[in-house]
Amino acid sequence: MIRTLLLSALVAGALSCGLPTYLPHLPRVVGGEDVRPNSWPWQVSLQYLSKDQWRHTCGGSLVAQNWVLTAAHCISSSRTYRVMLGRHSLSTEESGSLAVAVSKLVVHEDWNPNKLSKGNDIAMLKLAKPVSLSDKIQLGCLPRAGSILPNNYACYVTGWGRLQTNGALPDILQQGQLLVVDYATCSSPDWWGSSVKTNMICAGGDGVLSSCNGDSGGPLNCQADNGQWEVHGVVSFGSSLGCNYYHKPSVFTRVSNYIDWINSVMANN
């Protein structure tokens, strides 16, 4: 009986992430669009204080009740940060949303801002207090360590980034379907070449849809066979030629390469 209860608790714990109360609308056509409110409840807006105002700078994913996963290039030690959770519209005070101060910044020790193509563009933000989970604020699942998504696997990038190169910043959280481009293809000379490493994921490259400025640090959400959504990528970089450039897919830090690092940061801080 005790073993049965323990097994039930483990199963419940395993299913406590990546299952939104409000299921996302997933159209078959590829194109950015407003999300269904609170359908990506681990998505956060990372904001910094500027002249007594909070400004959105990057996305992030709530992966524990007091930890957010984001990109290293989003972080400056000279800034004061907070994260906004449970938001749909950034300009609207919404019931159930929370603004929580960031108490600690942990950037990957091998991150080099002058060598973006080396990778390791990953950081963890410790919140000043653990947040209570709700129908609007939930945890994103982490993928199995070392897992590699197959070519053309359909995932969704989410964020408040620009709608197009030099375009407007949306007020409503956006989503867009991106198909994974495997490493062999993405690292070929007419794609990203040697700029892409095995610690990254490429997705998109159709010349229509991609991540853009302001999406950095946010998740690449990919659904597992059991229905749970996993954060397989952290938005890292795109082409200097433009956000939606053909054969220059969005490049993400591959989260499955950093599971040990993520767990170590949470355990030791």
mmCIF file of C-alpha atoms in Angstrom:
data_model
loop_
_atom_site.group_PDB
_atom_site.id
_atom_site.type_symbol
_atom_site.label_atom_id
_atom_site.label_comp_id
_atom_site.label_asym_id
_atom_site.label_seq_id
_atom_site.Cartn_x
_atom_site.Cartn_y
_atom_site.Cartn_z
ATOM 1 C CA MET A 1 0.000 0.000 0.000
ATOM 2 C CA ILE A 2 2.823 2.390 0.894
ATOM 3 C CA ARG A 3 4.562 1.525 -2.355
ATOM 4 C CA THR A 4 1.354 2.193 -4.286
ATOM 5 C CA LEU A 5 0.962 5.595 -2.610
ATOM 6 C CA LEU A 6 4.580 6.454 -3.307
ATOM 7 C CA LEU A 7 4.225 5.486 -6.961
ATOM 8 C CA SER A 8 1.072 7.608 -7.222
ATOM 9 C CA ALA A 9 2.906 10.578 -5.737
ATOM 10 C CA LEU A 10 5.790 10.170 -8.184
ATOM 11 C CA VAL A 11 3.417 9.990 -11.140
ATOM 12 C CA ALA A 12 1.535 13.063 -9.912
ATOM 13 C CA GLY A 13 4.831 14.920 -9.531
ATOM 14 C CA ALA A 14 5.940 13.927 -13.015
ATOM 15 C CA LEU A 15 2.691 15.224 -14.475
ATOM 16 C CA SER A 16 2.794 18.541 -12.603
ATOM 17 C CA CYS A 17 4.478 20.382 -15.472
ATOM 18 C CA GLY A 18 3.769 21.060 -19.109
ATOM 19 C CA LEU A 19 0.013 20.532 -18.928
ATOM 20 C CA PRO A 20 -1.770 23.894 -19.239
ATOM 21 C CA THR A 21 -5.270 24.299 -17.879
ATOM 22 C CA TYR A 22 -6.178 26.304 -20.976
ATOM 23 C CA LEU A 23 -5.027 24.250 -23.946
ATOM 24 C CA PRO A 24 -3.297 26.248 -26.694
ATOM 25 C CA HIS A 25 -4.980 26.659 -30.053
ATOM 26 C CA LEU A 26 -2.641 25.018 -32.543
ATOM 27 C CA PRO A 27 -3.568 25.925 -36.117
ATOM 28 C CA ARG A 28 -2.289 23.801 -38.959
ATOM 29 C CA VAL A 29 -1.129 26.789 -40.938
ATOM 30 C CA VAL A 30 2.265 28.248 -40.095
ATOM 31 C CA GLY A 31 1.992 31.833 -38.937
ATOM 32 C CA GLY A 32 2.406 33.946 -35.837
ATOM 33 C CA GLU A 33 -0.766 34.771 -33.957
ATOM 34 C CA ASP A 34 -2.137 35.848 -30.589
ATOM 35 C CA VAL A 35 -2.123 32.940 -28.162
ATOM 36 C CA ARG A 36 -5.130 31.676 -26.283
ATOM 37 C CA PRO A 37 -4.918 33.480 -22.902
ATOM 38 C CA ASN A 38 -2.753 31.619 -20.379
ATOM 39 C CA SER A 39 -2.233 28.611 -22.654
ATOM 40 C CA TRP A 40 1.557 28.766 -22.143
ATOM 41 C CA PRO A 41 1.493 29.318 -18.367
ATOM 42 C CA TRP A 42 5.261 28.857 -17.841
ATOM 43 C CA GLN A 43 6.066 31.774 -20.180
ATOM 44 C CA VAL A 44 7.385 34.823 -18.335
ATOM 45 C CA SER A 45 8.280 38.355 -19.336
ATOM 46 C CA LEU A 46 11.720 39.334 -18.063
ATOM 47 C CA GLN A 47 11.701 43.058 -17.319
ATOM 48 C CA TYR A 48 14.303 45.591 -16.199
ATOM 49 C CA LEU A 49 13.948 48.881 -14.366
ATOM 50 C CA SER A 50 14.610 51.985 -16.460
ATOM 51 C CA LYS A 51 13.799 55.503 -15.221
ATOM 52 C CA ASP A 52 11.223 54.201 -12.740
ATOM 53 C CA GLN A 53 9.523 52.082 -15.404
ATOM 54 C CA TRP A 54 9.643 48.335 -16.005
ATOM 55 C CA ARG A 55 10.454 47.406 -19.586
ATOM 56 C CA HIS A 56 10.147 44.010 -21.279
ATOM 57 C CA THR A 57 13.508 42.769 -22.533
ATOM 58 C CA CYS A 58 13.323 38.977 -22.905
ATOM 59 C CA GLY A 59 11.238 35.899 -22.368
ATOM 60 C CA GLY A 60 11.824 33.007 -20.020
ATOM 61 C CA SER A 61 10.297 29.792 -18.693
ATOM 62 C CA LEU A 62 9.256 28.987 -15.136
ATOM 63 C CA VAL A 63 10.867 25.586 -14.493
ATOM 64 C CA ALA A 64 10.586 25.507 -10.683
ATOM 65 C CA GLN A 65 8.518 27.584 -8.287
ATOM 66 C CA ASN A 66 11.474 29.873 -7.667
ATOM 67 C CA TRP A 67 13.562 29.453 -10.846
ATOM 68 C CA VAL A 68 13.260 30.837 -14.376
ATOM 69 C CA LEU A 69 15.253 29.600 -17.382
ATOM 70 C CA THR A 70 16.371 32.229 -19.897
ATOM 71 C CA ALA A 71 19.266 33.194 -22.187
ATOM 72 C CA ALA A 72 22.629 34.433 -20.931
ATOM 73 C CA HIS A 73 22.686 37.258 -23.473
ATOM 74 C CA CYS A 74 19.561 38.690 -21.821
ATOM 75 C CA ILE A 75 21.394 39.324 -18.558
ATOM 76 C CA SER A 76 23.400 42.354 -17.447
ATOM 77 C CA SER A 77 24.751 42.502 -13.909
ATOM 78 C CA SER A 78 24.141 46.260 -13.852
ATOM 79 C CA ARG A 79 20.360 45.968 -14.230
ATOM 80 C CA THR A 80 17.575 45.335 -11.757
ATOM 81 C CA TYR A 81 15.178 42.633 -12.951
ATOM 82 C CA ARG A 82 11.777 41.235 -12.215
ATOM 83 C CA VAL A 83 9.684 38.573 -13.927
ATOM 84 C CA MET A 84 6.035 38.908 -14.818
ATOM 85 C CA LEU A 85 4.124 35.627 -14.621
ATOM 86 C CA GLY A 86 0.621 34.701 -15.710
ATOM 87 C CA ARG A 87 0.373 37.532 -18.248
ATOM 88 C CA HIS A 88 -1.382 37.630 -21.604
ATOM 89 C CA SER A 89 -1.279 41.373 -22.271
ATOM 90 C CA LEU A 90 1.785 43.223 -20.975
ATOM 91 C CA SER A 91 -0.058 46.546 -20.688
ATOM 92 C CA THR A 92 -3.066 45.231 -18.761
ATOM 93 C CA GLU A 93 -3.329 44.514 -15.052
ATOM 94 C CA GLU A 94 -4.662 40.969 -15.152
ATOM 95 C CA SER A 95 -6.161 38.985 -12.317
ATOM 96 C CA GLY A 96 -3.891 36.117 -11.284
ATOM 97 C CA SER A 97 -0.700 37.599 -12.738
ATOM 98 C CA LEU A 98 2.340 38.238 -10.542
ATOM 99 C CA ALA A 99 5.424 40.431 -10.642
ATOM 100 C CA VAL A 100 8.294 38.901 -8.669
ATOM 101 C CA ALA A 101 11.760 40.316 -8.036
ATOM 102 C CA VAL A 102 14.849 38.401 -9.165
ATOM 103 C CA SER A 103 17.209 37.736 -6.257
ATOM 104 C CA LYS A 104 20.058 35.978 -8.084
ATOM 105 C CA LEU A 105 21.419 35.736 -11.628
ATOM 106 C CA VAL A 106 23.335 32.587 -12.629
ATOM 107 C CA VAL A 107 24.885 32.737 -16.103
ATOM 108 C CA HIS A 108 26.568 29.654 -17.566
ATOM 109 C CA GLU A 109 30.258 29.771 -16.720
ATOM 110 C CA ASP A 110 31.279 29.060 -20.333
ATOM 111 C CA TRP A 111 29.119 31.775 -21.871
ATOM 112 C CA ASN A 112 31.140 34.299 -23.863
ATOM 113 C CA PRO A 113 29.167 37.256 -25.278
ATOM 114 C CA ASN A 114 31.903 37.775 -27.876
ATOM 115 C CA LYS A 115 31.568 34.213 -29.145
ATOM 116 C CA LEU A 116 27.842 33.691 -29.604
ATOM 117 C CA SER A 117 28.409 30.752 -31.954
ATOM 118 C CA LYS A 118 30.168 28.816 -29.188
ATOM 119 C CA GLY A 119 26.840 28.399 -27.449
ATOM 120 C CA ASN A 120 26.191 28.096 -23.713
ATOM 121 C CA ASP A 121 23.688 30.957 -24.066
ATOM 122 C CA ILE A 122 21.749 29.943 -20.977
ATOM 123 C CA ALA A 123 21.051 31.452 -17.562
ATOM 124 C CA MET A 124 18.925 30.806 -14.497
ATOM 125 C CA LEU A 125 17.111 33.469 -12.478
ATOM 126 C CA LYS A 126 16.273 32.808 -8.848
ATOM 127 C CA LEU A 127 13.079 34.490 -7.720
ATOM 128 C CA ALA A 128 12.943 36.420 -4.459
ATOM 129 C CA LYS A 129 10.164 34.087 -3.311
ATOM 130 C CA PRO A 130 8.583 30.895 -4.621
ATOM 131 C CA VAL A 131 5.372 31.468 -6.570
ATOM 132 C CA SER A 132 2.134 29.613 -6.024
ATOM 133 C CA LEU A 133 1.021 27.633 -9.057
ATOM 134 C CA SER A 134 -2.432 28.248 -10.495
ATOM 135 C CA ASP A 135 -4.386 27.846 -13.711
ATOM 136 C CA LYS A 136 -2.406 30.826 -15.087
ATOM 137 C CA ILE A 137 1.040 30.082 -13.627
ATOM 138 C CA GLN A 138 2.458 26.596 -14.147
ATOM 139 C CA LEU A 139 5.809 24.911 -14.658
ATOM 140 C CA GLY A 140 7.320 24.011 -18.002
ATOM 141 C CA CYS A 141 8.792 20.507 -18.208
ATOM 142 C CA LEU A 142 12.459 19.953 -18.956
ATOM 143 C CA PRO A 143 13.270 17.344 -21.601
ATOM 144 C CA ARG A 144 15.197 14.146 -20.919
ATOM 145 C CA ALA A 145 18.941 14.781 -20.767
ATOM 146 C CA GLY A 146 20.596 14.317 -24.154
ATOM 147 C CA SER A 147 17.366 13.989 -26.118
ATOM 148 C CA ILE A 148 17.461 15.130 -29.761
ATOM 149 C CA LEU A 149 14.338 16.061 -31.695
ATOM 150 C CA PRO A 150 13.979 14.630 -35.205
ATOM 151 C CA ASN A 151 13.991 16.739 -38.353
ATOM 152 C CA ASN A 152 10.659 18.502 -39.053
ATOM 153 C CA TYR A 153 9.348 17.955 -35.511
ATOM 154 C CA ALA A 154 6.678 20.604 -34.946
ATOM 155 C CA CYS A 155 7.313 22.938 -31.992
ATOM 156 C CA TYR A 156 6.005 26.359 -30.961
ATOM 157 C CA VAL A 157 7.986 29.462 -30.120
ATOM 158 C CA THR A 158 6.231 31.950 -27.852
ATOM 159 C CA GLY A 159 7.051 35.493 -26.833
ATOM 160 C CA TRP A 160 6.394 39.215 -26.951
ATOM 161 C CA GLY A 161 9.141 39.813 -29.538
ATOM 162 C CA ARG A 162 8.824 41.926 -32.672
ATOM 163 C CA LEU A 163 6.321 40.704 -35.238
ATOM 164 C CA GLN A 164 8.851 41.224 -38.054
ATOM 165 C CA THR A 165 12.298 42.724 -38.631
ATOM 166 C CA ASN A 166 12.266 46.255 -37.145
ATOM 167 C CA GLY A 167 8.538 45.796 -36.610
ATOM 168 C CA ALA A 168 6.247 46.629 -33.733
ATOM 169 C CA LEU A 169 6.391 44.948 -30.342
ATOM 170 C CA PRO A 170 3.086 43.183 -29.634
ATOM 171 C CA ASP A 171 1.173 43.701 -26.421
ATOM 172 C CA ILE A 172 -0.355 40.200 -26.578
ATOM 173 C CA LEU A 173 1.762 37.050 -26.233
ATOM 174 C CA GLN A 174 2.400 35.501 -29.659
ATOM 175 C CA GLN A 175 2.943 31.918 -30.795
ATOM 176 C CA GLY A 176 4.234 30.437 -34.016
ATOM 177 C CA GLN A 177 4.856 26.927 -35.242
ATOM 178 C CA LEU A 178 8.465 26.154 -36.173
ATOM 179 C CA LEU A 179 9.694 22.875 -37.604
ATOM 180 C CA VAL A 180 12.962 21.530 -36.209
ATOM 181 C CA VAL A 181 15.880 21.514 -38.652
ATOM 182 C CA ASP A 182 18.317 18.735 -37.783
ATOM 183 C CA TYR A 183 21.984 19.500 -37.109
ATOM 184 C CA ALA A 184 23.222 17.927 -40.343
ATOM 185 C CA THR A 185 21.028 20.262 -42.382
ATOM 186 C CA CYS A 186 21.397 23.387 -40.254
ATOM 187 C CA SER A 187 25.192 23.171 -40.149
ATOM 188 C CA SER A 188 25.477 22.780 -43.930
ATOM 189 C CA PRO A 189 27.164 25.674 -45.791
ATOM 190 C CA ASP A 190 24.003 27.091 -47.349
ATOM 191 C CA TRP A 191 22.232 27.186 -43.947
ATOM 192 C CA TRP A 192 24.081 28.281 -40.797
ATOM 193 C CA GLY A 193 27.339 26.437 -41.453
ATOM 194 C CA SER A 194 29.840 26.277 -38.593
ATOM 195 C CA SER A 195 27.968 28.951 -36.593
ATOM 196 C CA VAL A 196 25.688 26.180 -35.319
ATOM 197 C CA LYS A 197 26.935 23.682 -32.750
ATOM 198 C CA THR A 198 25.478 20.459 -31.362
ATOM 199 C CA ASN A 199 24.503 22.278 -28.145
ATOM 200 C CA MET A 200 21.925 24.220 -30.161
ATOM 201 C CA ILE A 201 18.616 23.528 -31.922
ATOM 202 C CA CYS A 202 17.569 25.084 -35.227
ATOM 203 C CA ALA A 203 13.888 25.547 -36.020
ATOM 204 C CA GLY A 204 12.165 27.379 -38.863
ATOM 205 C CA GLY A 205 14.057 28.769 -41.837
ATOM 206 C CA ASP A 206 11.097 28.875 -44.207
ATOM 207 C CA GLY A 207 11.456 32.630 -44.689
ATOM 208 C CA VAL A 208 8.005 33.211 -43.179
ATOM 209 C CA LEU A 209 8.114 32.708 -39.437
ATOM 210 C CA SER A 210 10.816 32.944 -36.793
ATOM 211 C CA SER A 211 11.650 34.310 -33.405
ATOM 212 C CA CYS A 212 12.660 37.981 -33.351
ATOM 213 C CA ASN A 213 14.025 40.710 -31.077
ATOM 214 C CA GLY A 214 12.308 40.504 -27.686
ATOM 215 C CA ASP A 215 11.698 36.743 -27.919
ATOM 216 C CA SER A 216 15.212 35.973 -26.638
ATOM 217 C CA GLY A 217 15.329 33.700 -23.619
ATOM 218 C CA GLY A 218 11.852 32.385 -24.254
ATOM 219 C CA PRO A 219 10.902 28.751 -24.830
ATOM 220 C CA LEU A 220 10.743 26.462 -27.812
ATOM 221 C CA ASN A 221 7.776 24.357 -26.693
ATOM 222 C CA CYS A 222 7.610 20.808 -28.023
ATOM 223 C CA GLN A 223 4.938 18.273 -27.079
ATOM 224 C CA ALA A 224 5.989 14.817 -25.895
ATOM 225 C CA ASP A 225 4.108 11.616 -26.679
ATOM 226 C CA ASN A 226 2.371 11.747 -23.278
ATOM 227 C CA GLY A 227 0.898 15.167 -24.061
ATOM 228 C CA GLN A 228 3.194 17.176 -21.835
ATOM 229 C CA TRP A 229 4.913 20.244 -23.264
ATOM 230 C CA GLU A 230 8.666 20.375 -22.803
ATOM 231 C CA VAL A 231 10.955 23.394 -23.079
ATOM 232 C CA HIS A 232 13.462 22.030 -25.594
ATOM 233 C CA GLY A 233 15.003 25.348 -26.559
ATOM 234 C CA VAL A 234 15.884 28.810 -25.286
ATOM 235 C CA VAL A 235 15.755 31.528 -27.974
ATOM 236 C CA SER A 236 19.391 32.478 -28.643
ATOM 237 C CA PHE A 237 20.026 34.137 -32.017
ATOM 238 C CA GLY A 238 18.826 34.713 -35.556
ATOM 239 C CA SER A 239 20.200 36.147 -38.769
ATOM 240 C CA SER A 240 21.526 39.709 -38.953
ATOM 241 C CA LEU A 241 19.863 39.776 -42.376
ATOM 242 C CA GLY A 242 16.435 39.711 -40.770
ATOM 243 C CA CYS A 243 14.165 37.716 -38.498
ATOM 244 C CA ASN A 244 12.462 35.643 -41.188
ATOM 245 C CA TYR A 245 15.374 34.997 -43.536
ATOM 246 C CA TYR A 246 15.224 31.908 -45.752
ATOM 247 C CA HIS A 247 17.525 29.057 -44.662
ATOM 248 C CA LYS A 248 18.514 30.997 -41.547
ATOM 249 C CA PRO A 249 16.275 29.354 -38.955
ATOM 250 C CA SER A 250 15.967 30.596 -35.397
ATOM 251 C CA VAL A 251 18.709 29.130 -33.223
ATOM 252 C CA PHE A 252 17.976 27.965 -29.692
ATOM 253 C CA THR A 253 20.147 26.749 -26.842
ATOM 254 C CA ARG A 254 19.421 23.009 -26.646
ATOM 255 C CA VAL A 255 18.055 22.547 -23.116
ATOM 256 C CA SER A 256 18.582 18.767 -23.073
ATOM 257 C CA ASN A 257 22.332 19.449 -23.234
ATOM 258 C CA TYR A 258 22.191 21.399 -19.964
ATOM 259 C CA ILE A 259 19.972 19.325 -17.669
ATOM 260 C CA ASP A 260 22.811 18.514 -15.261
ATOM 261 C CA TRP A 261 23.838 22.175 -15.170
ATOM 262 C CA ILE A 262 20.250 23.336 -14.532
ATOM 263 C CA ASN A 263 19.770 20.822 -11.706
ATOM 264 C CA SER A 264 23.129 21.771 -10.186
ATOM 265 C CA VAL A 265 22.282 25.489 -10.220
ATOM 266 C CA MET A 266 18.947 24.891 -8.502
ATOM 267 C CA ALA A 267 20.491 22.550 -5.918
ATOM 268 C CA ASN A 268 23.453 24.792 -5.029
ATOM 269 C CA ASN A 269 21.842 28.216 -4.974
#
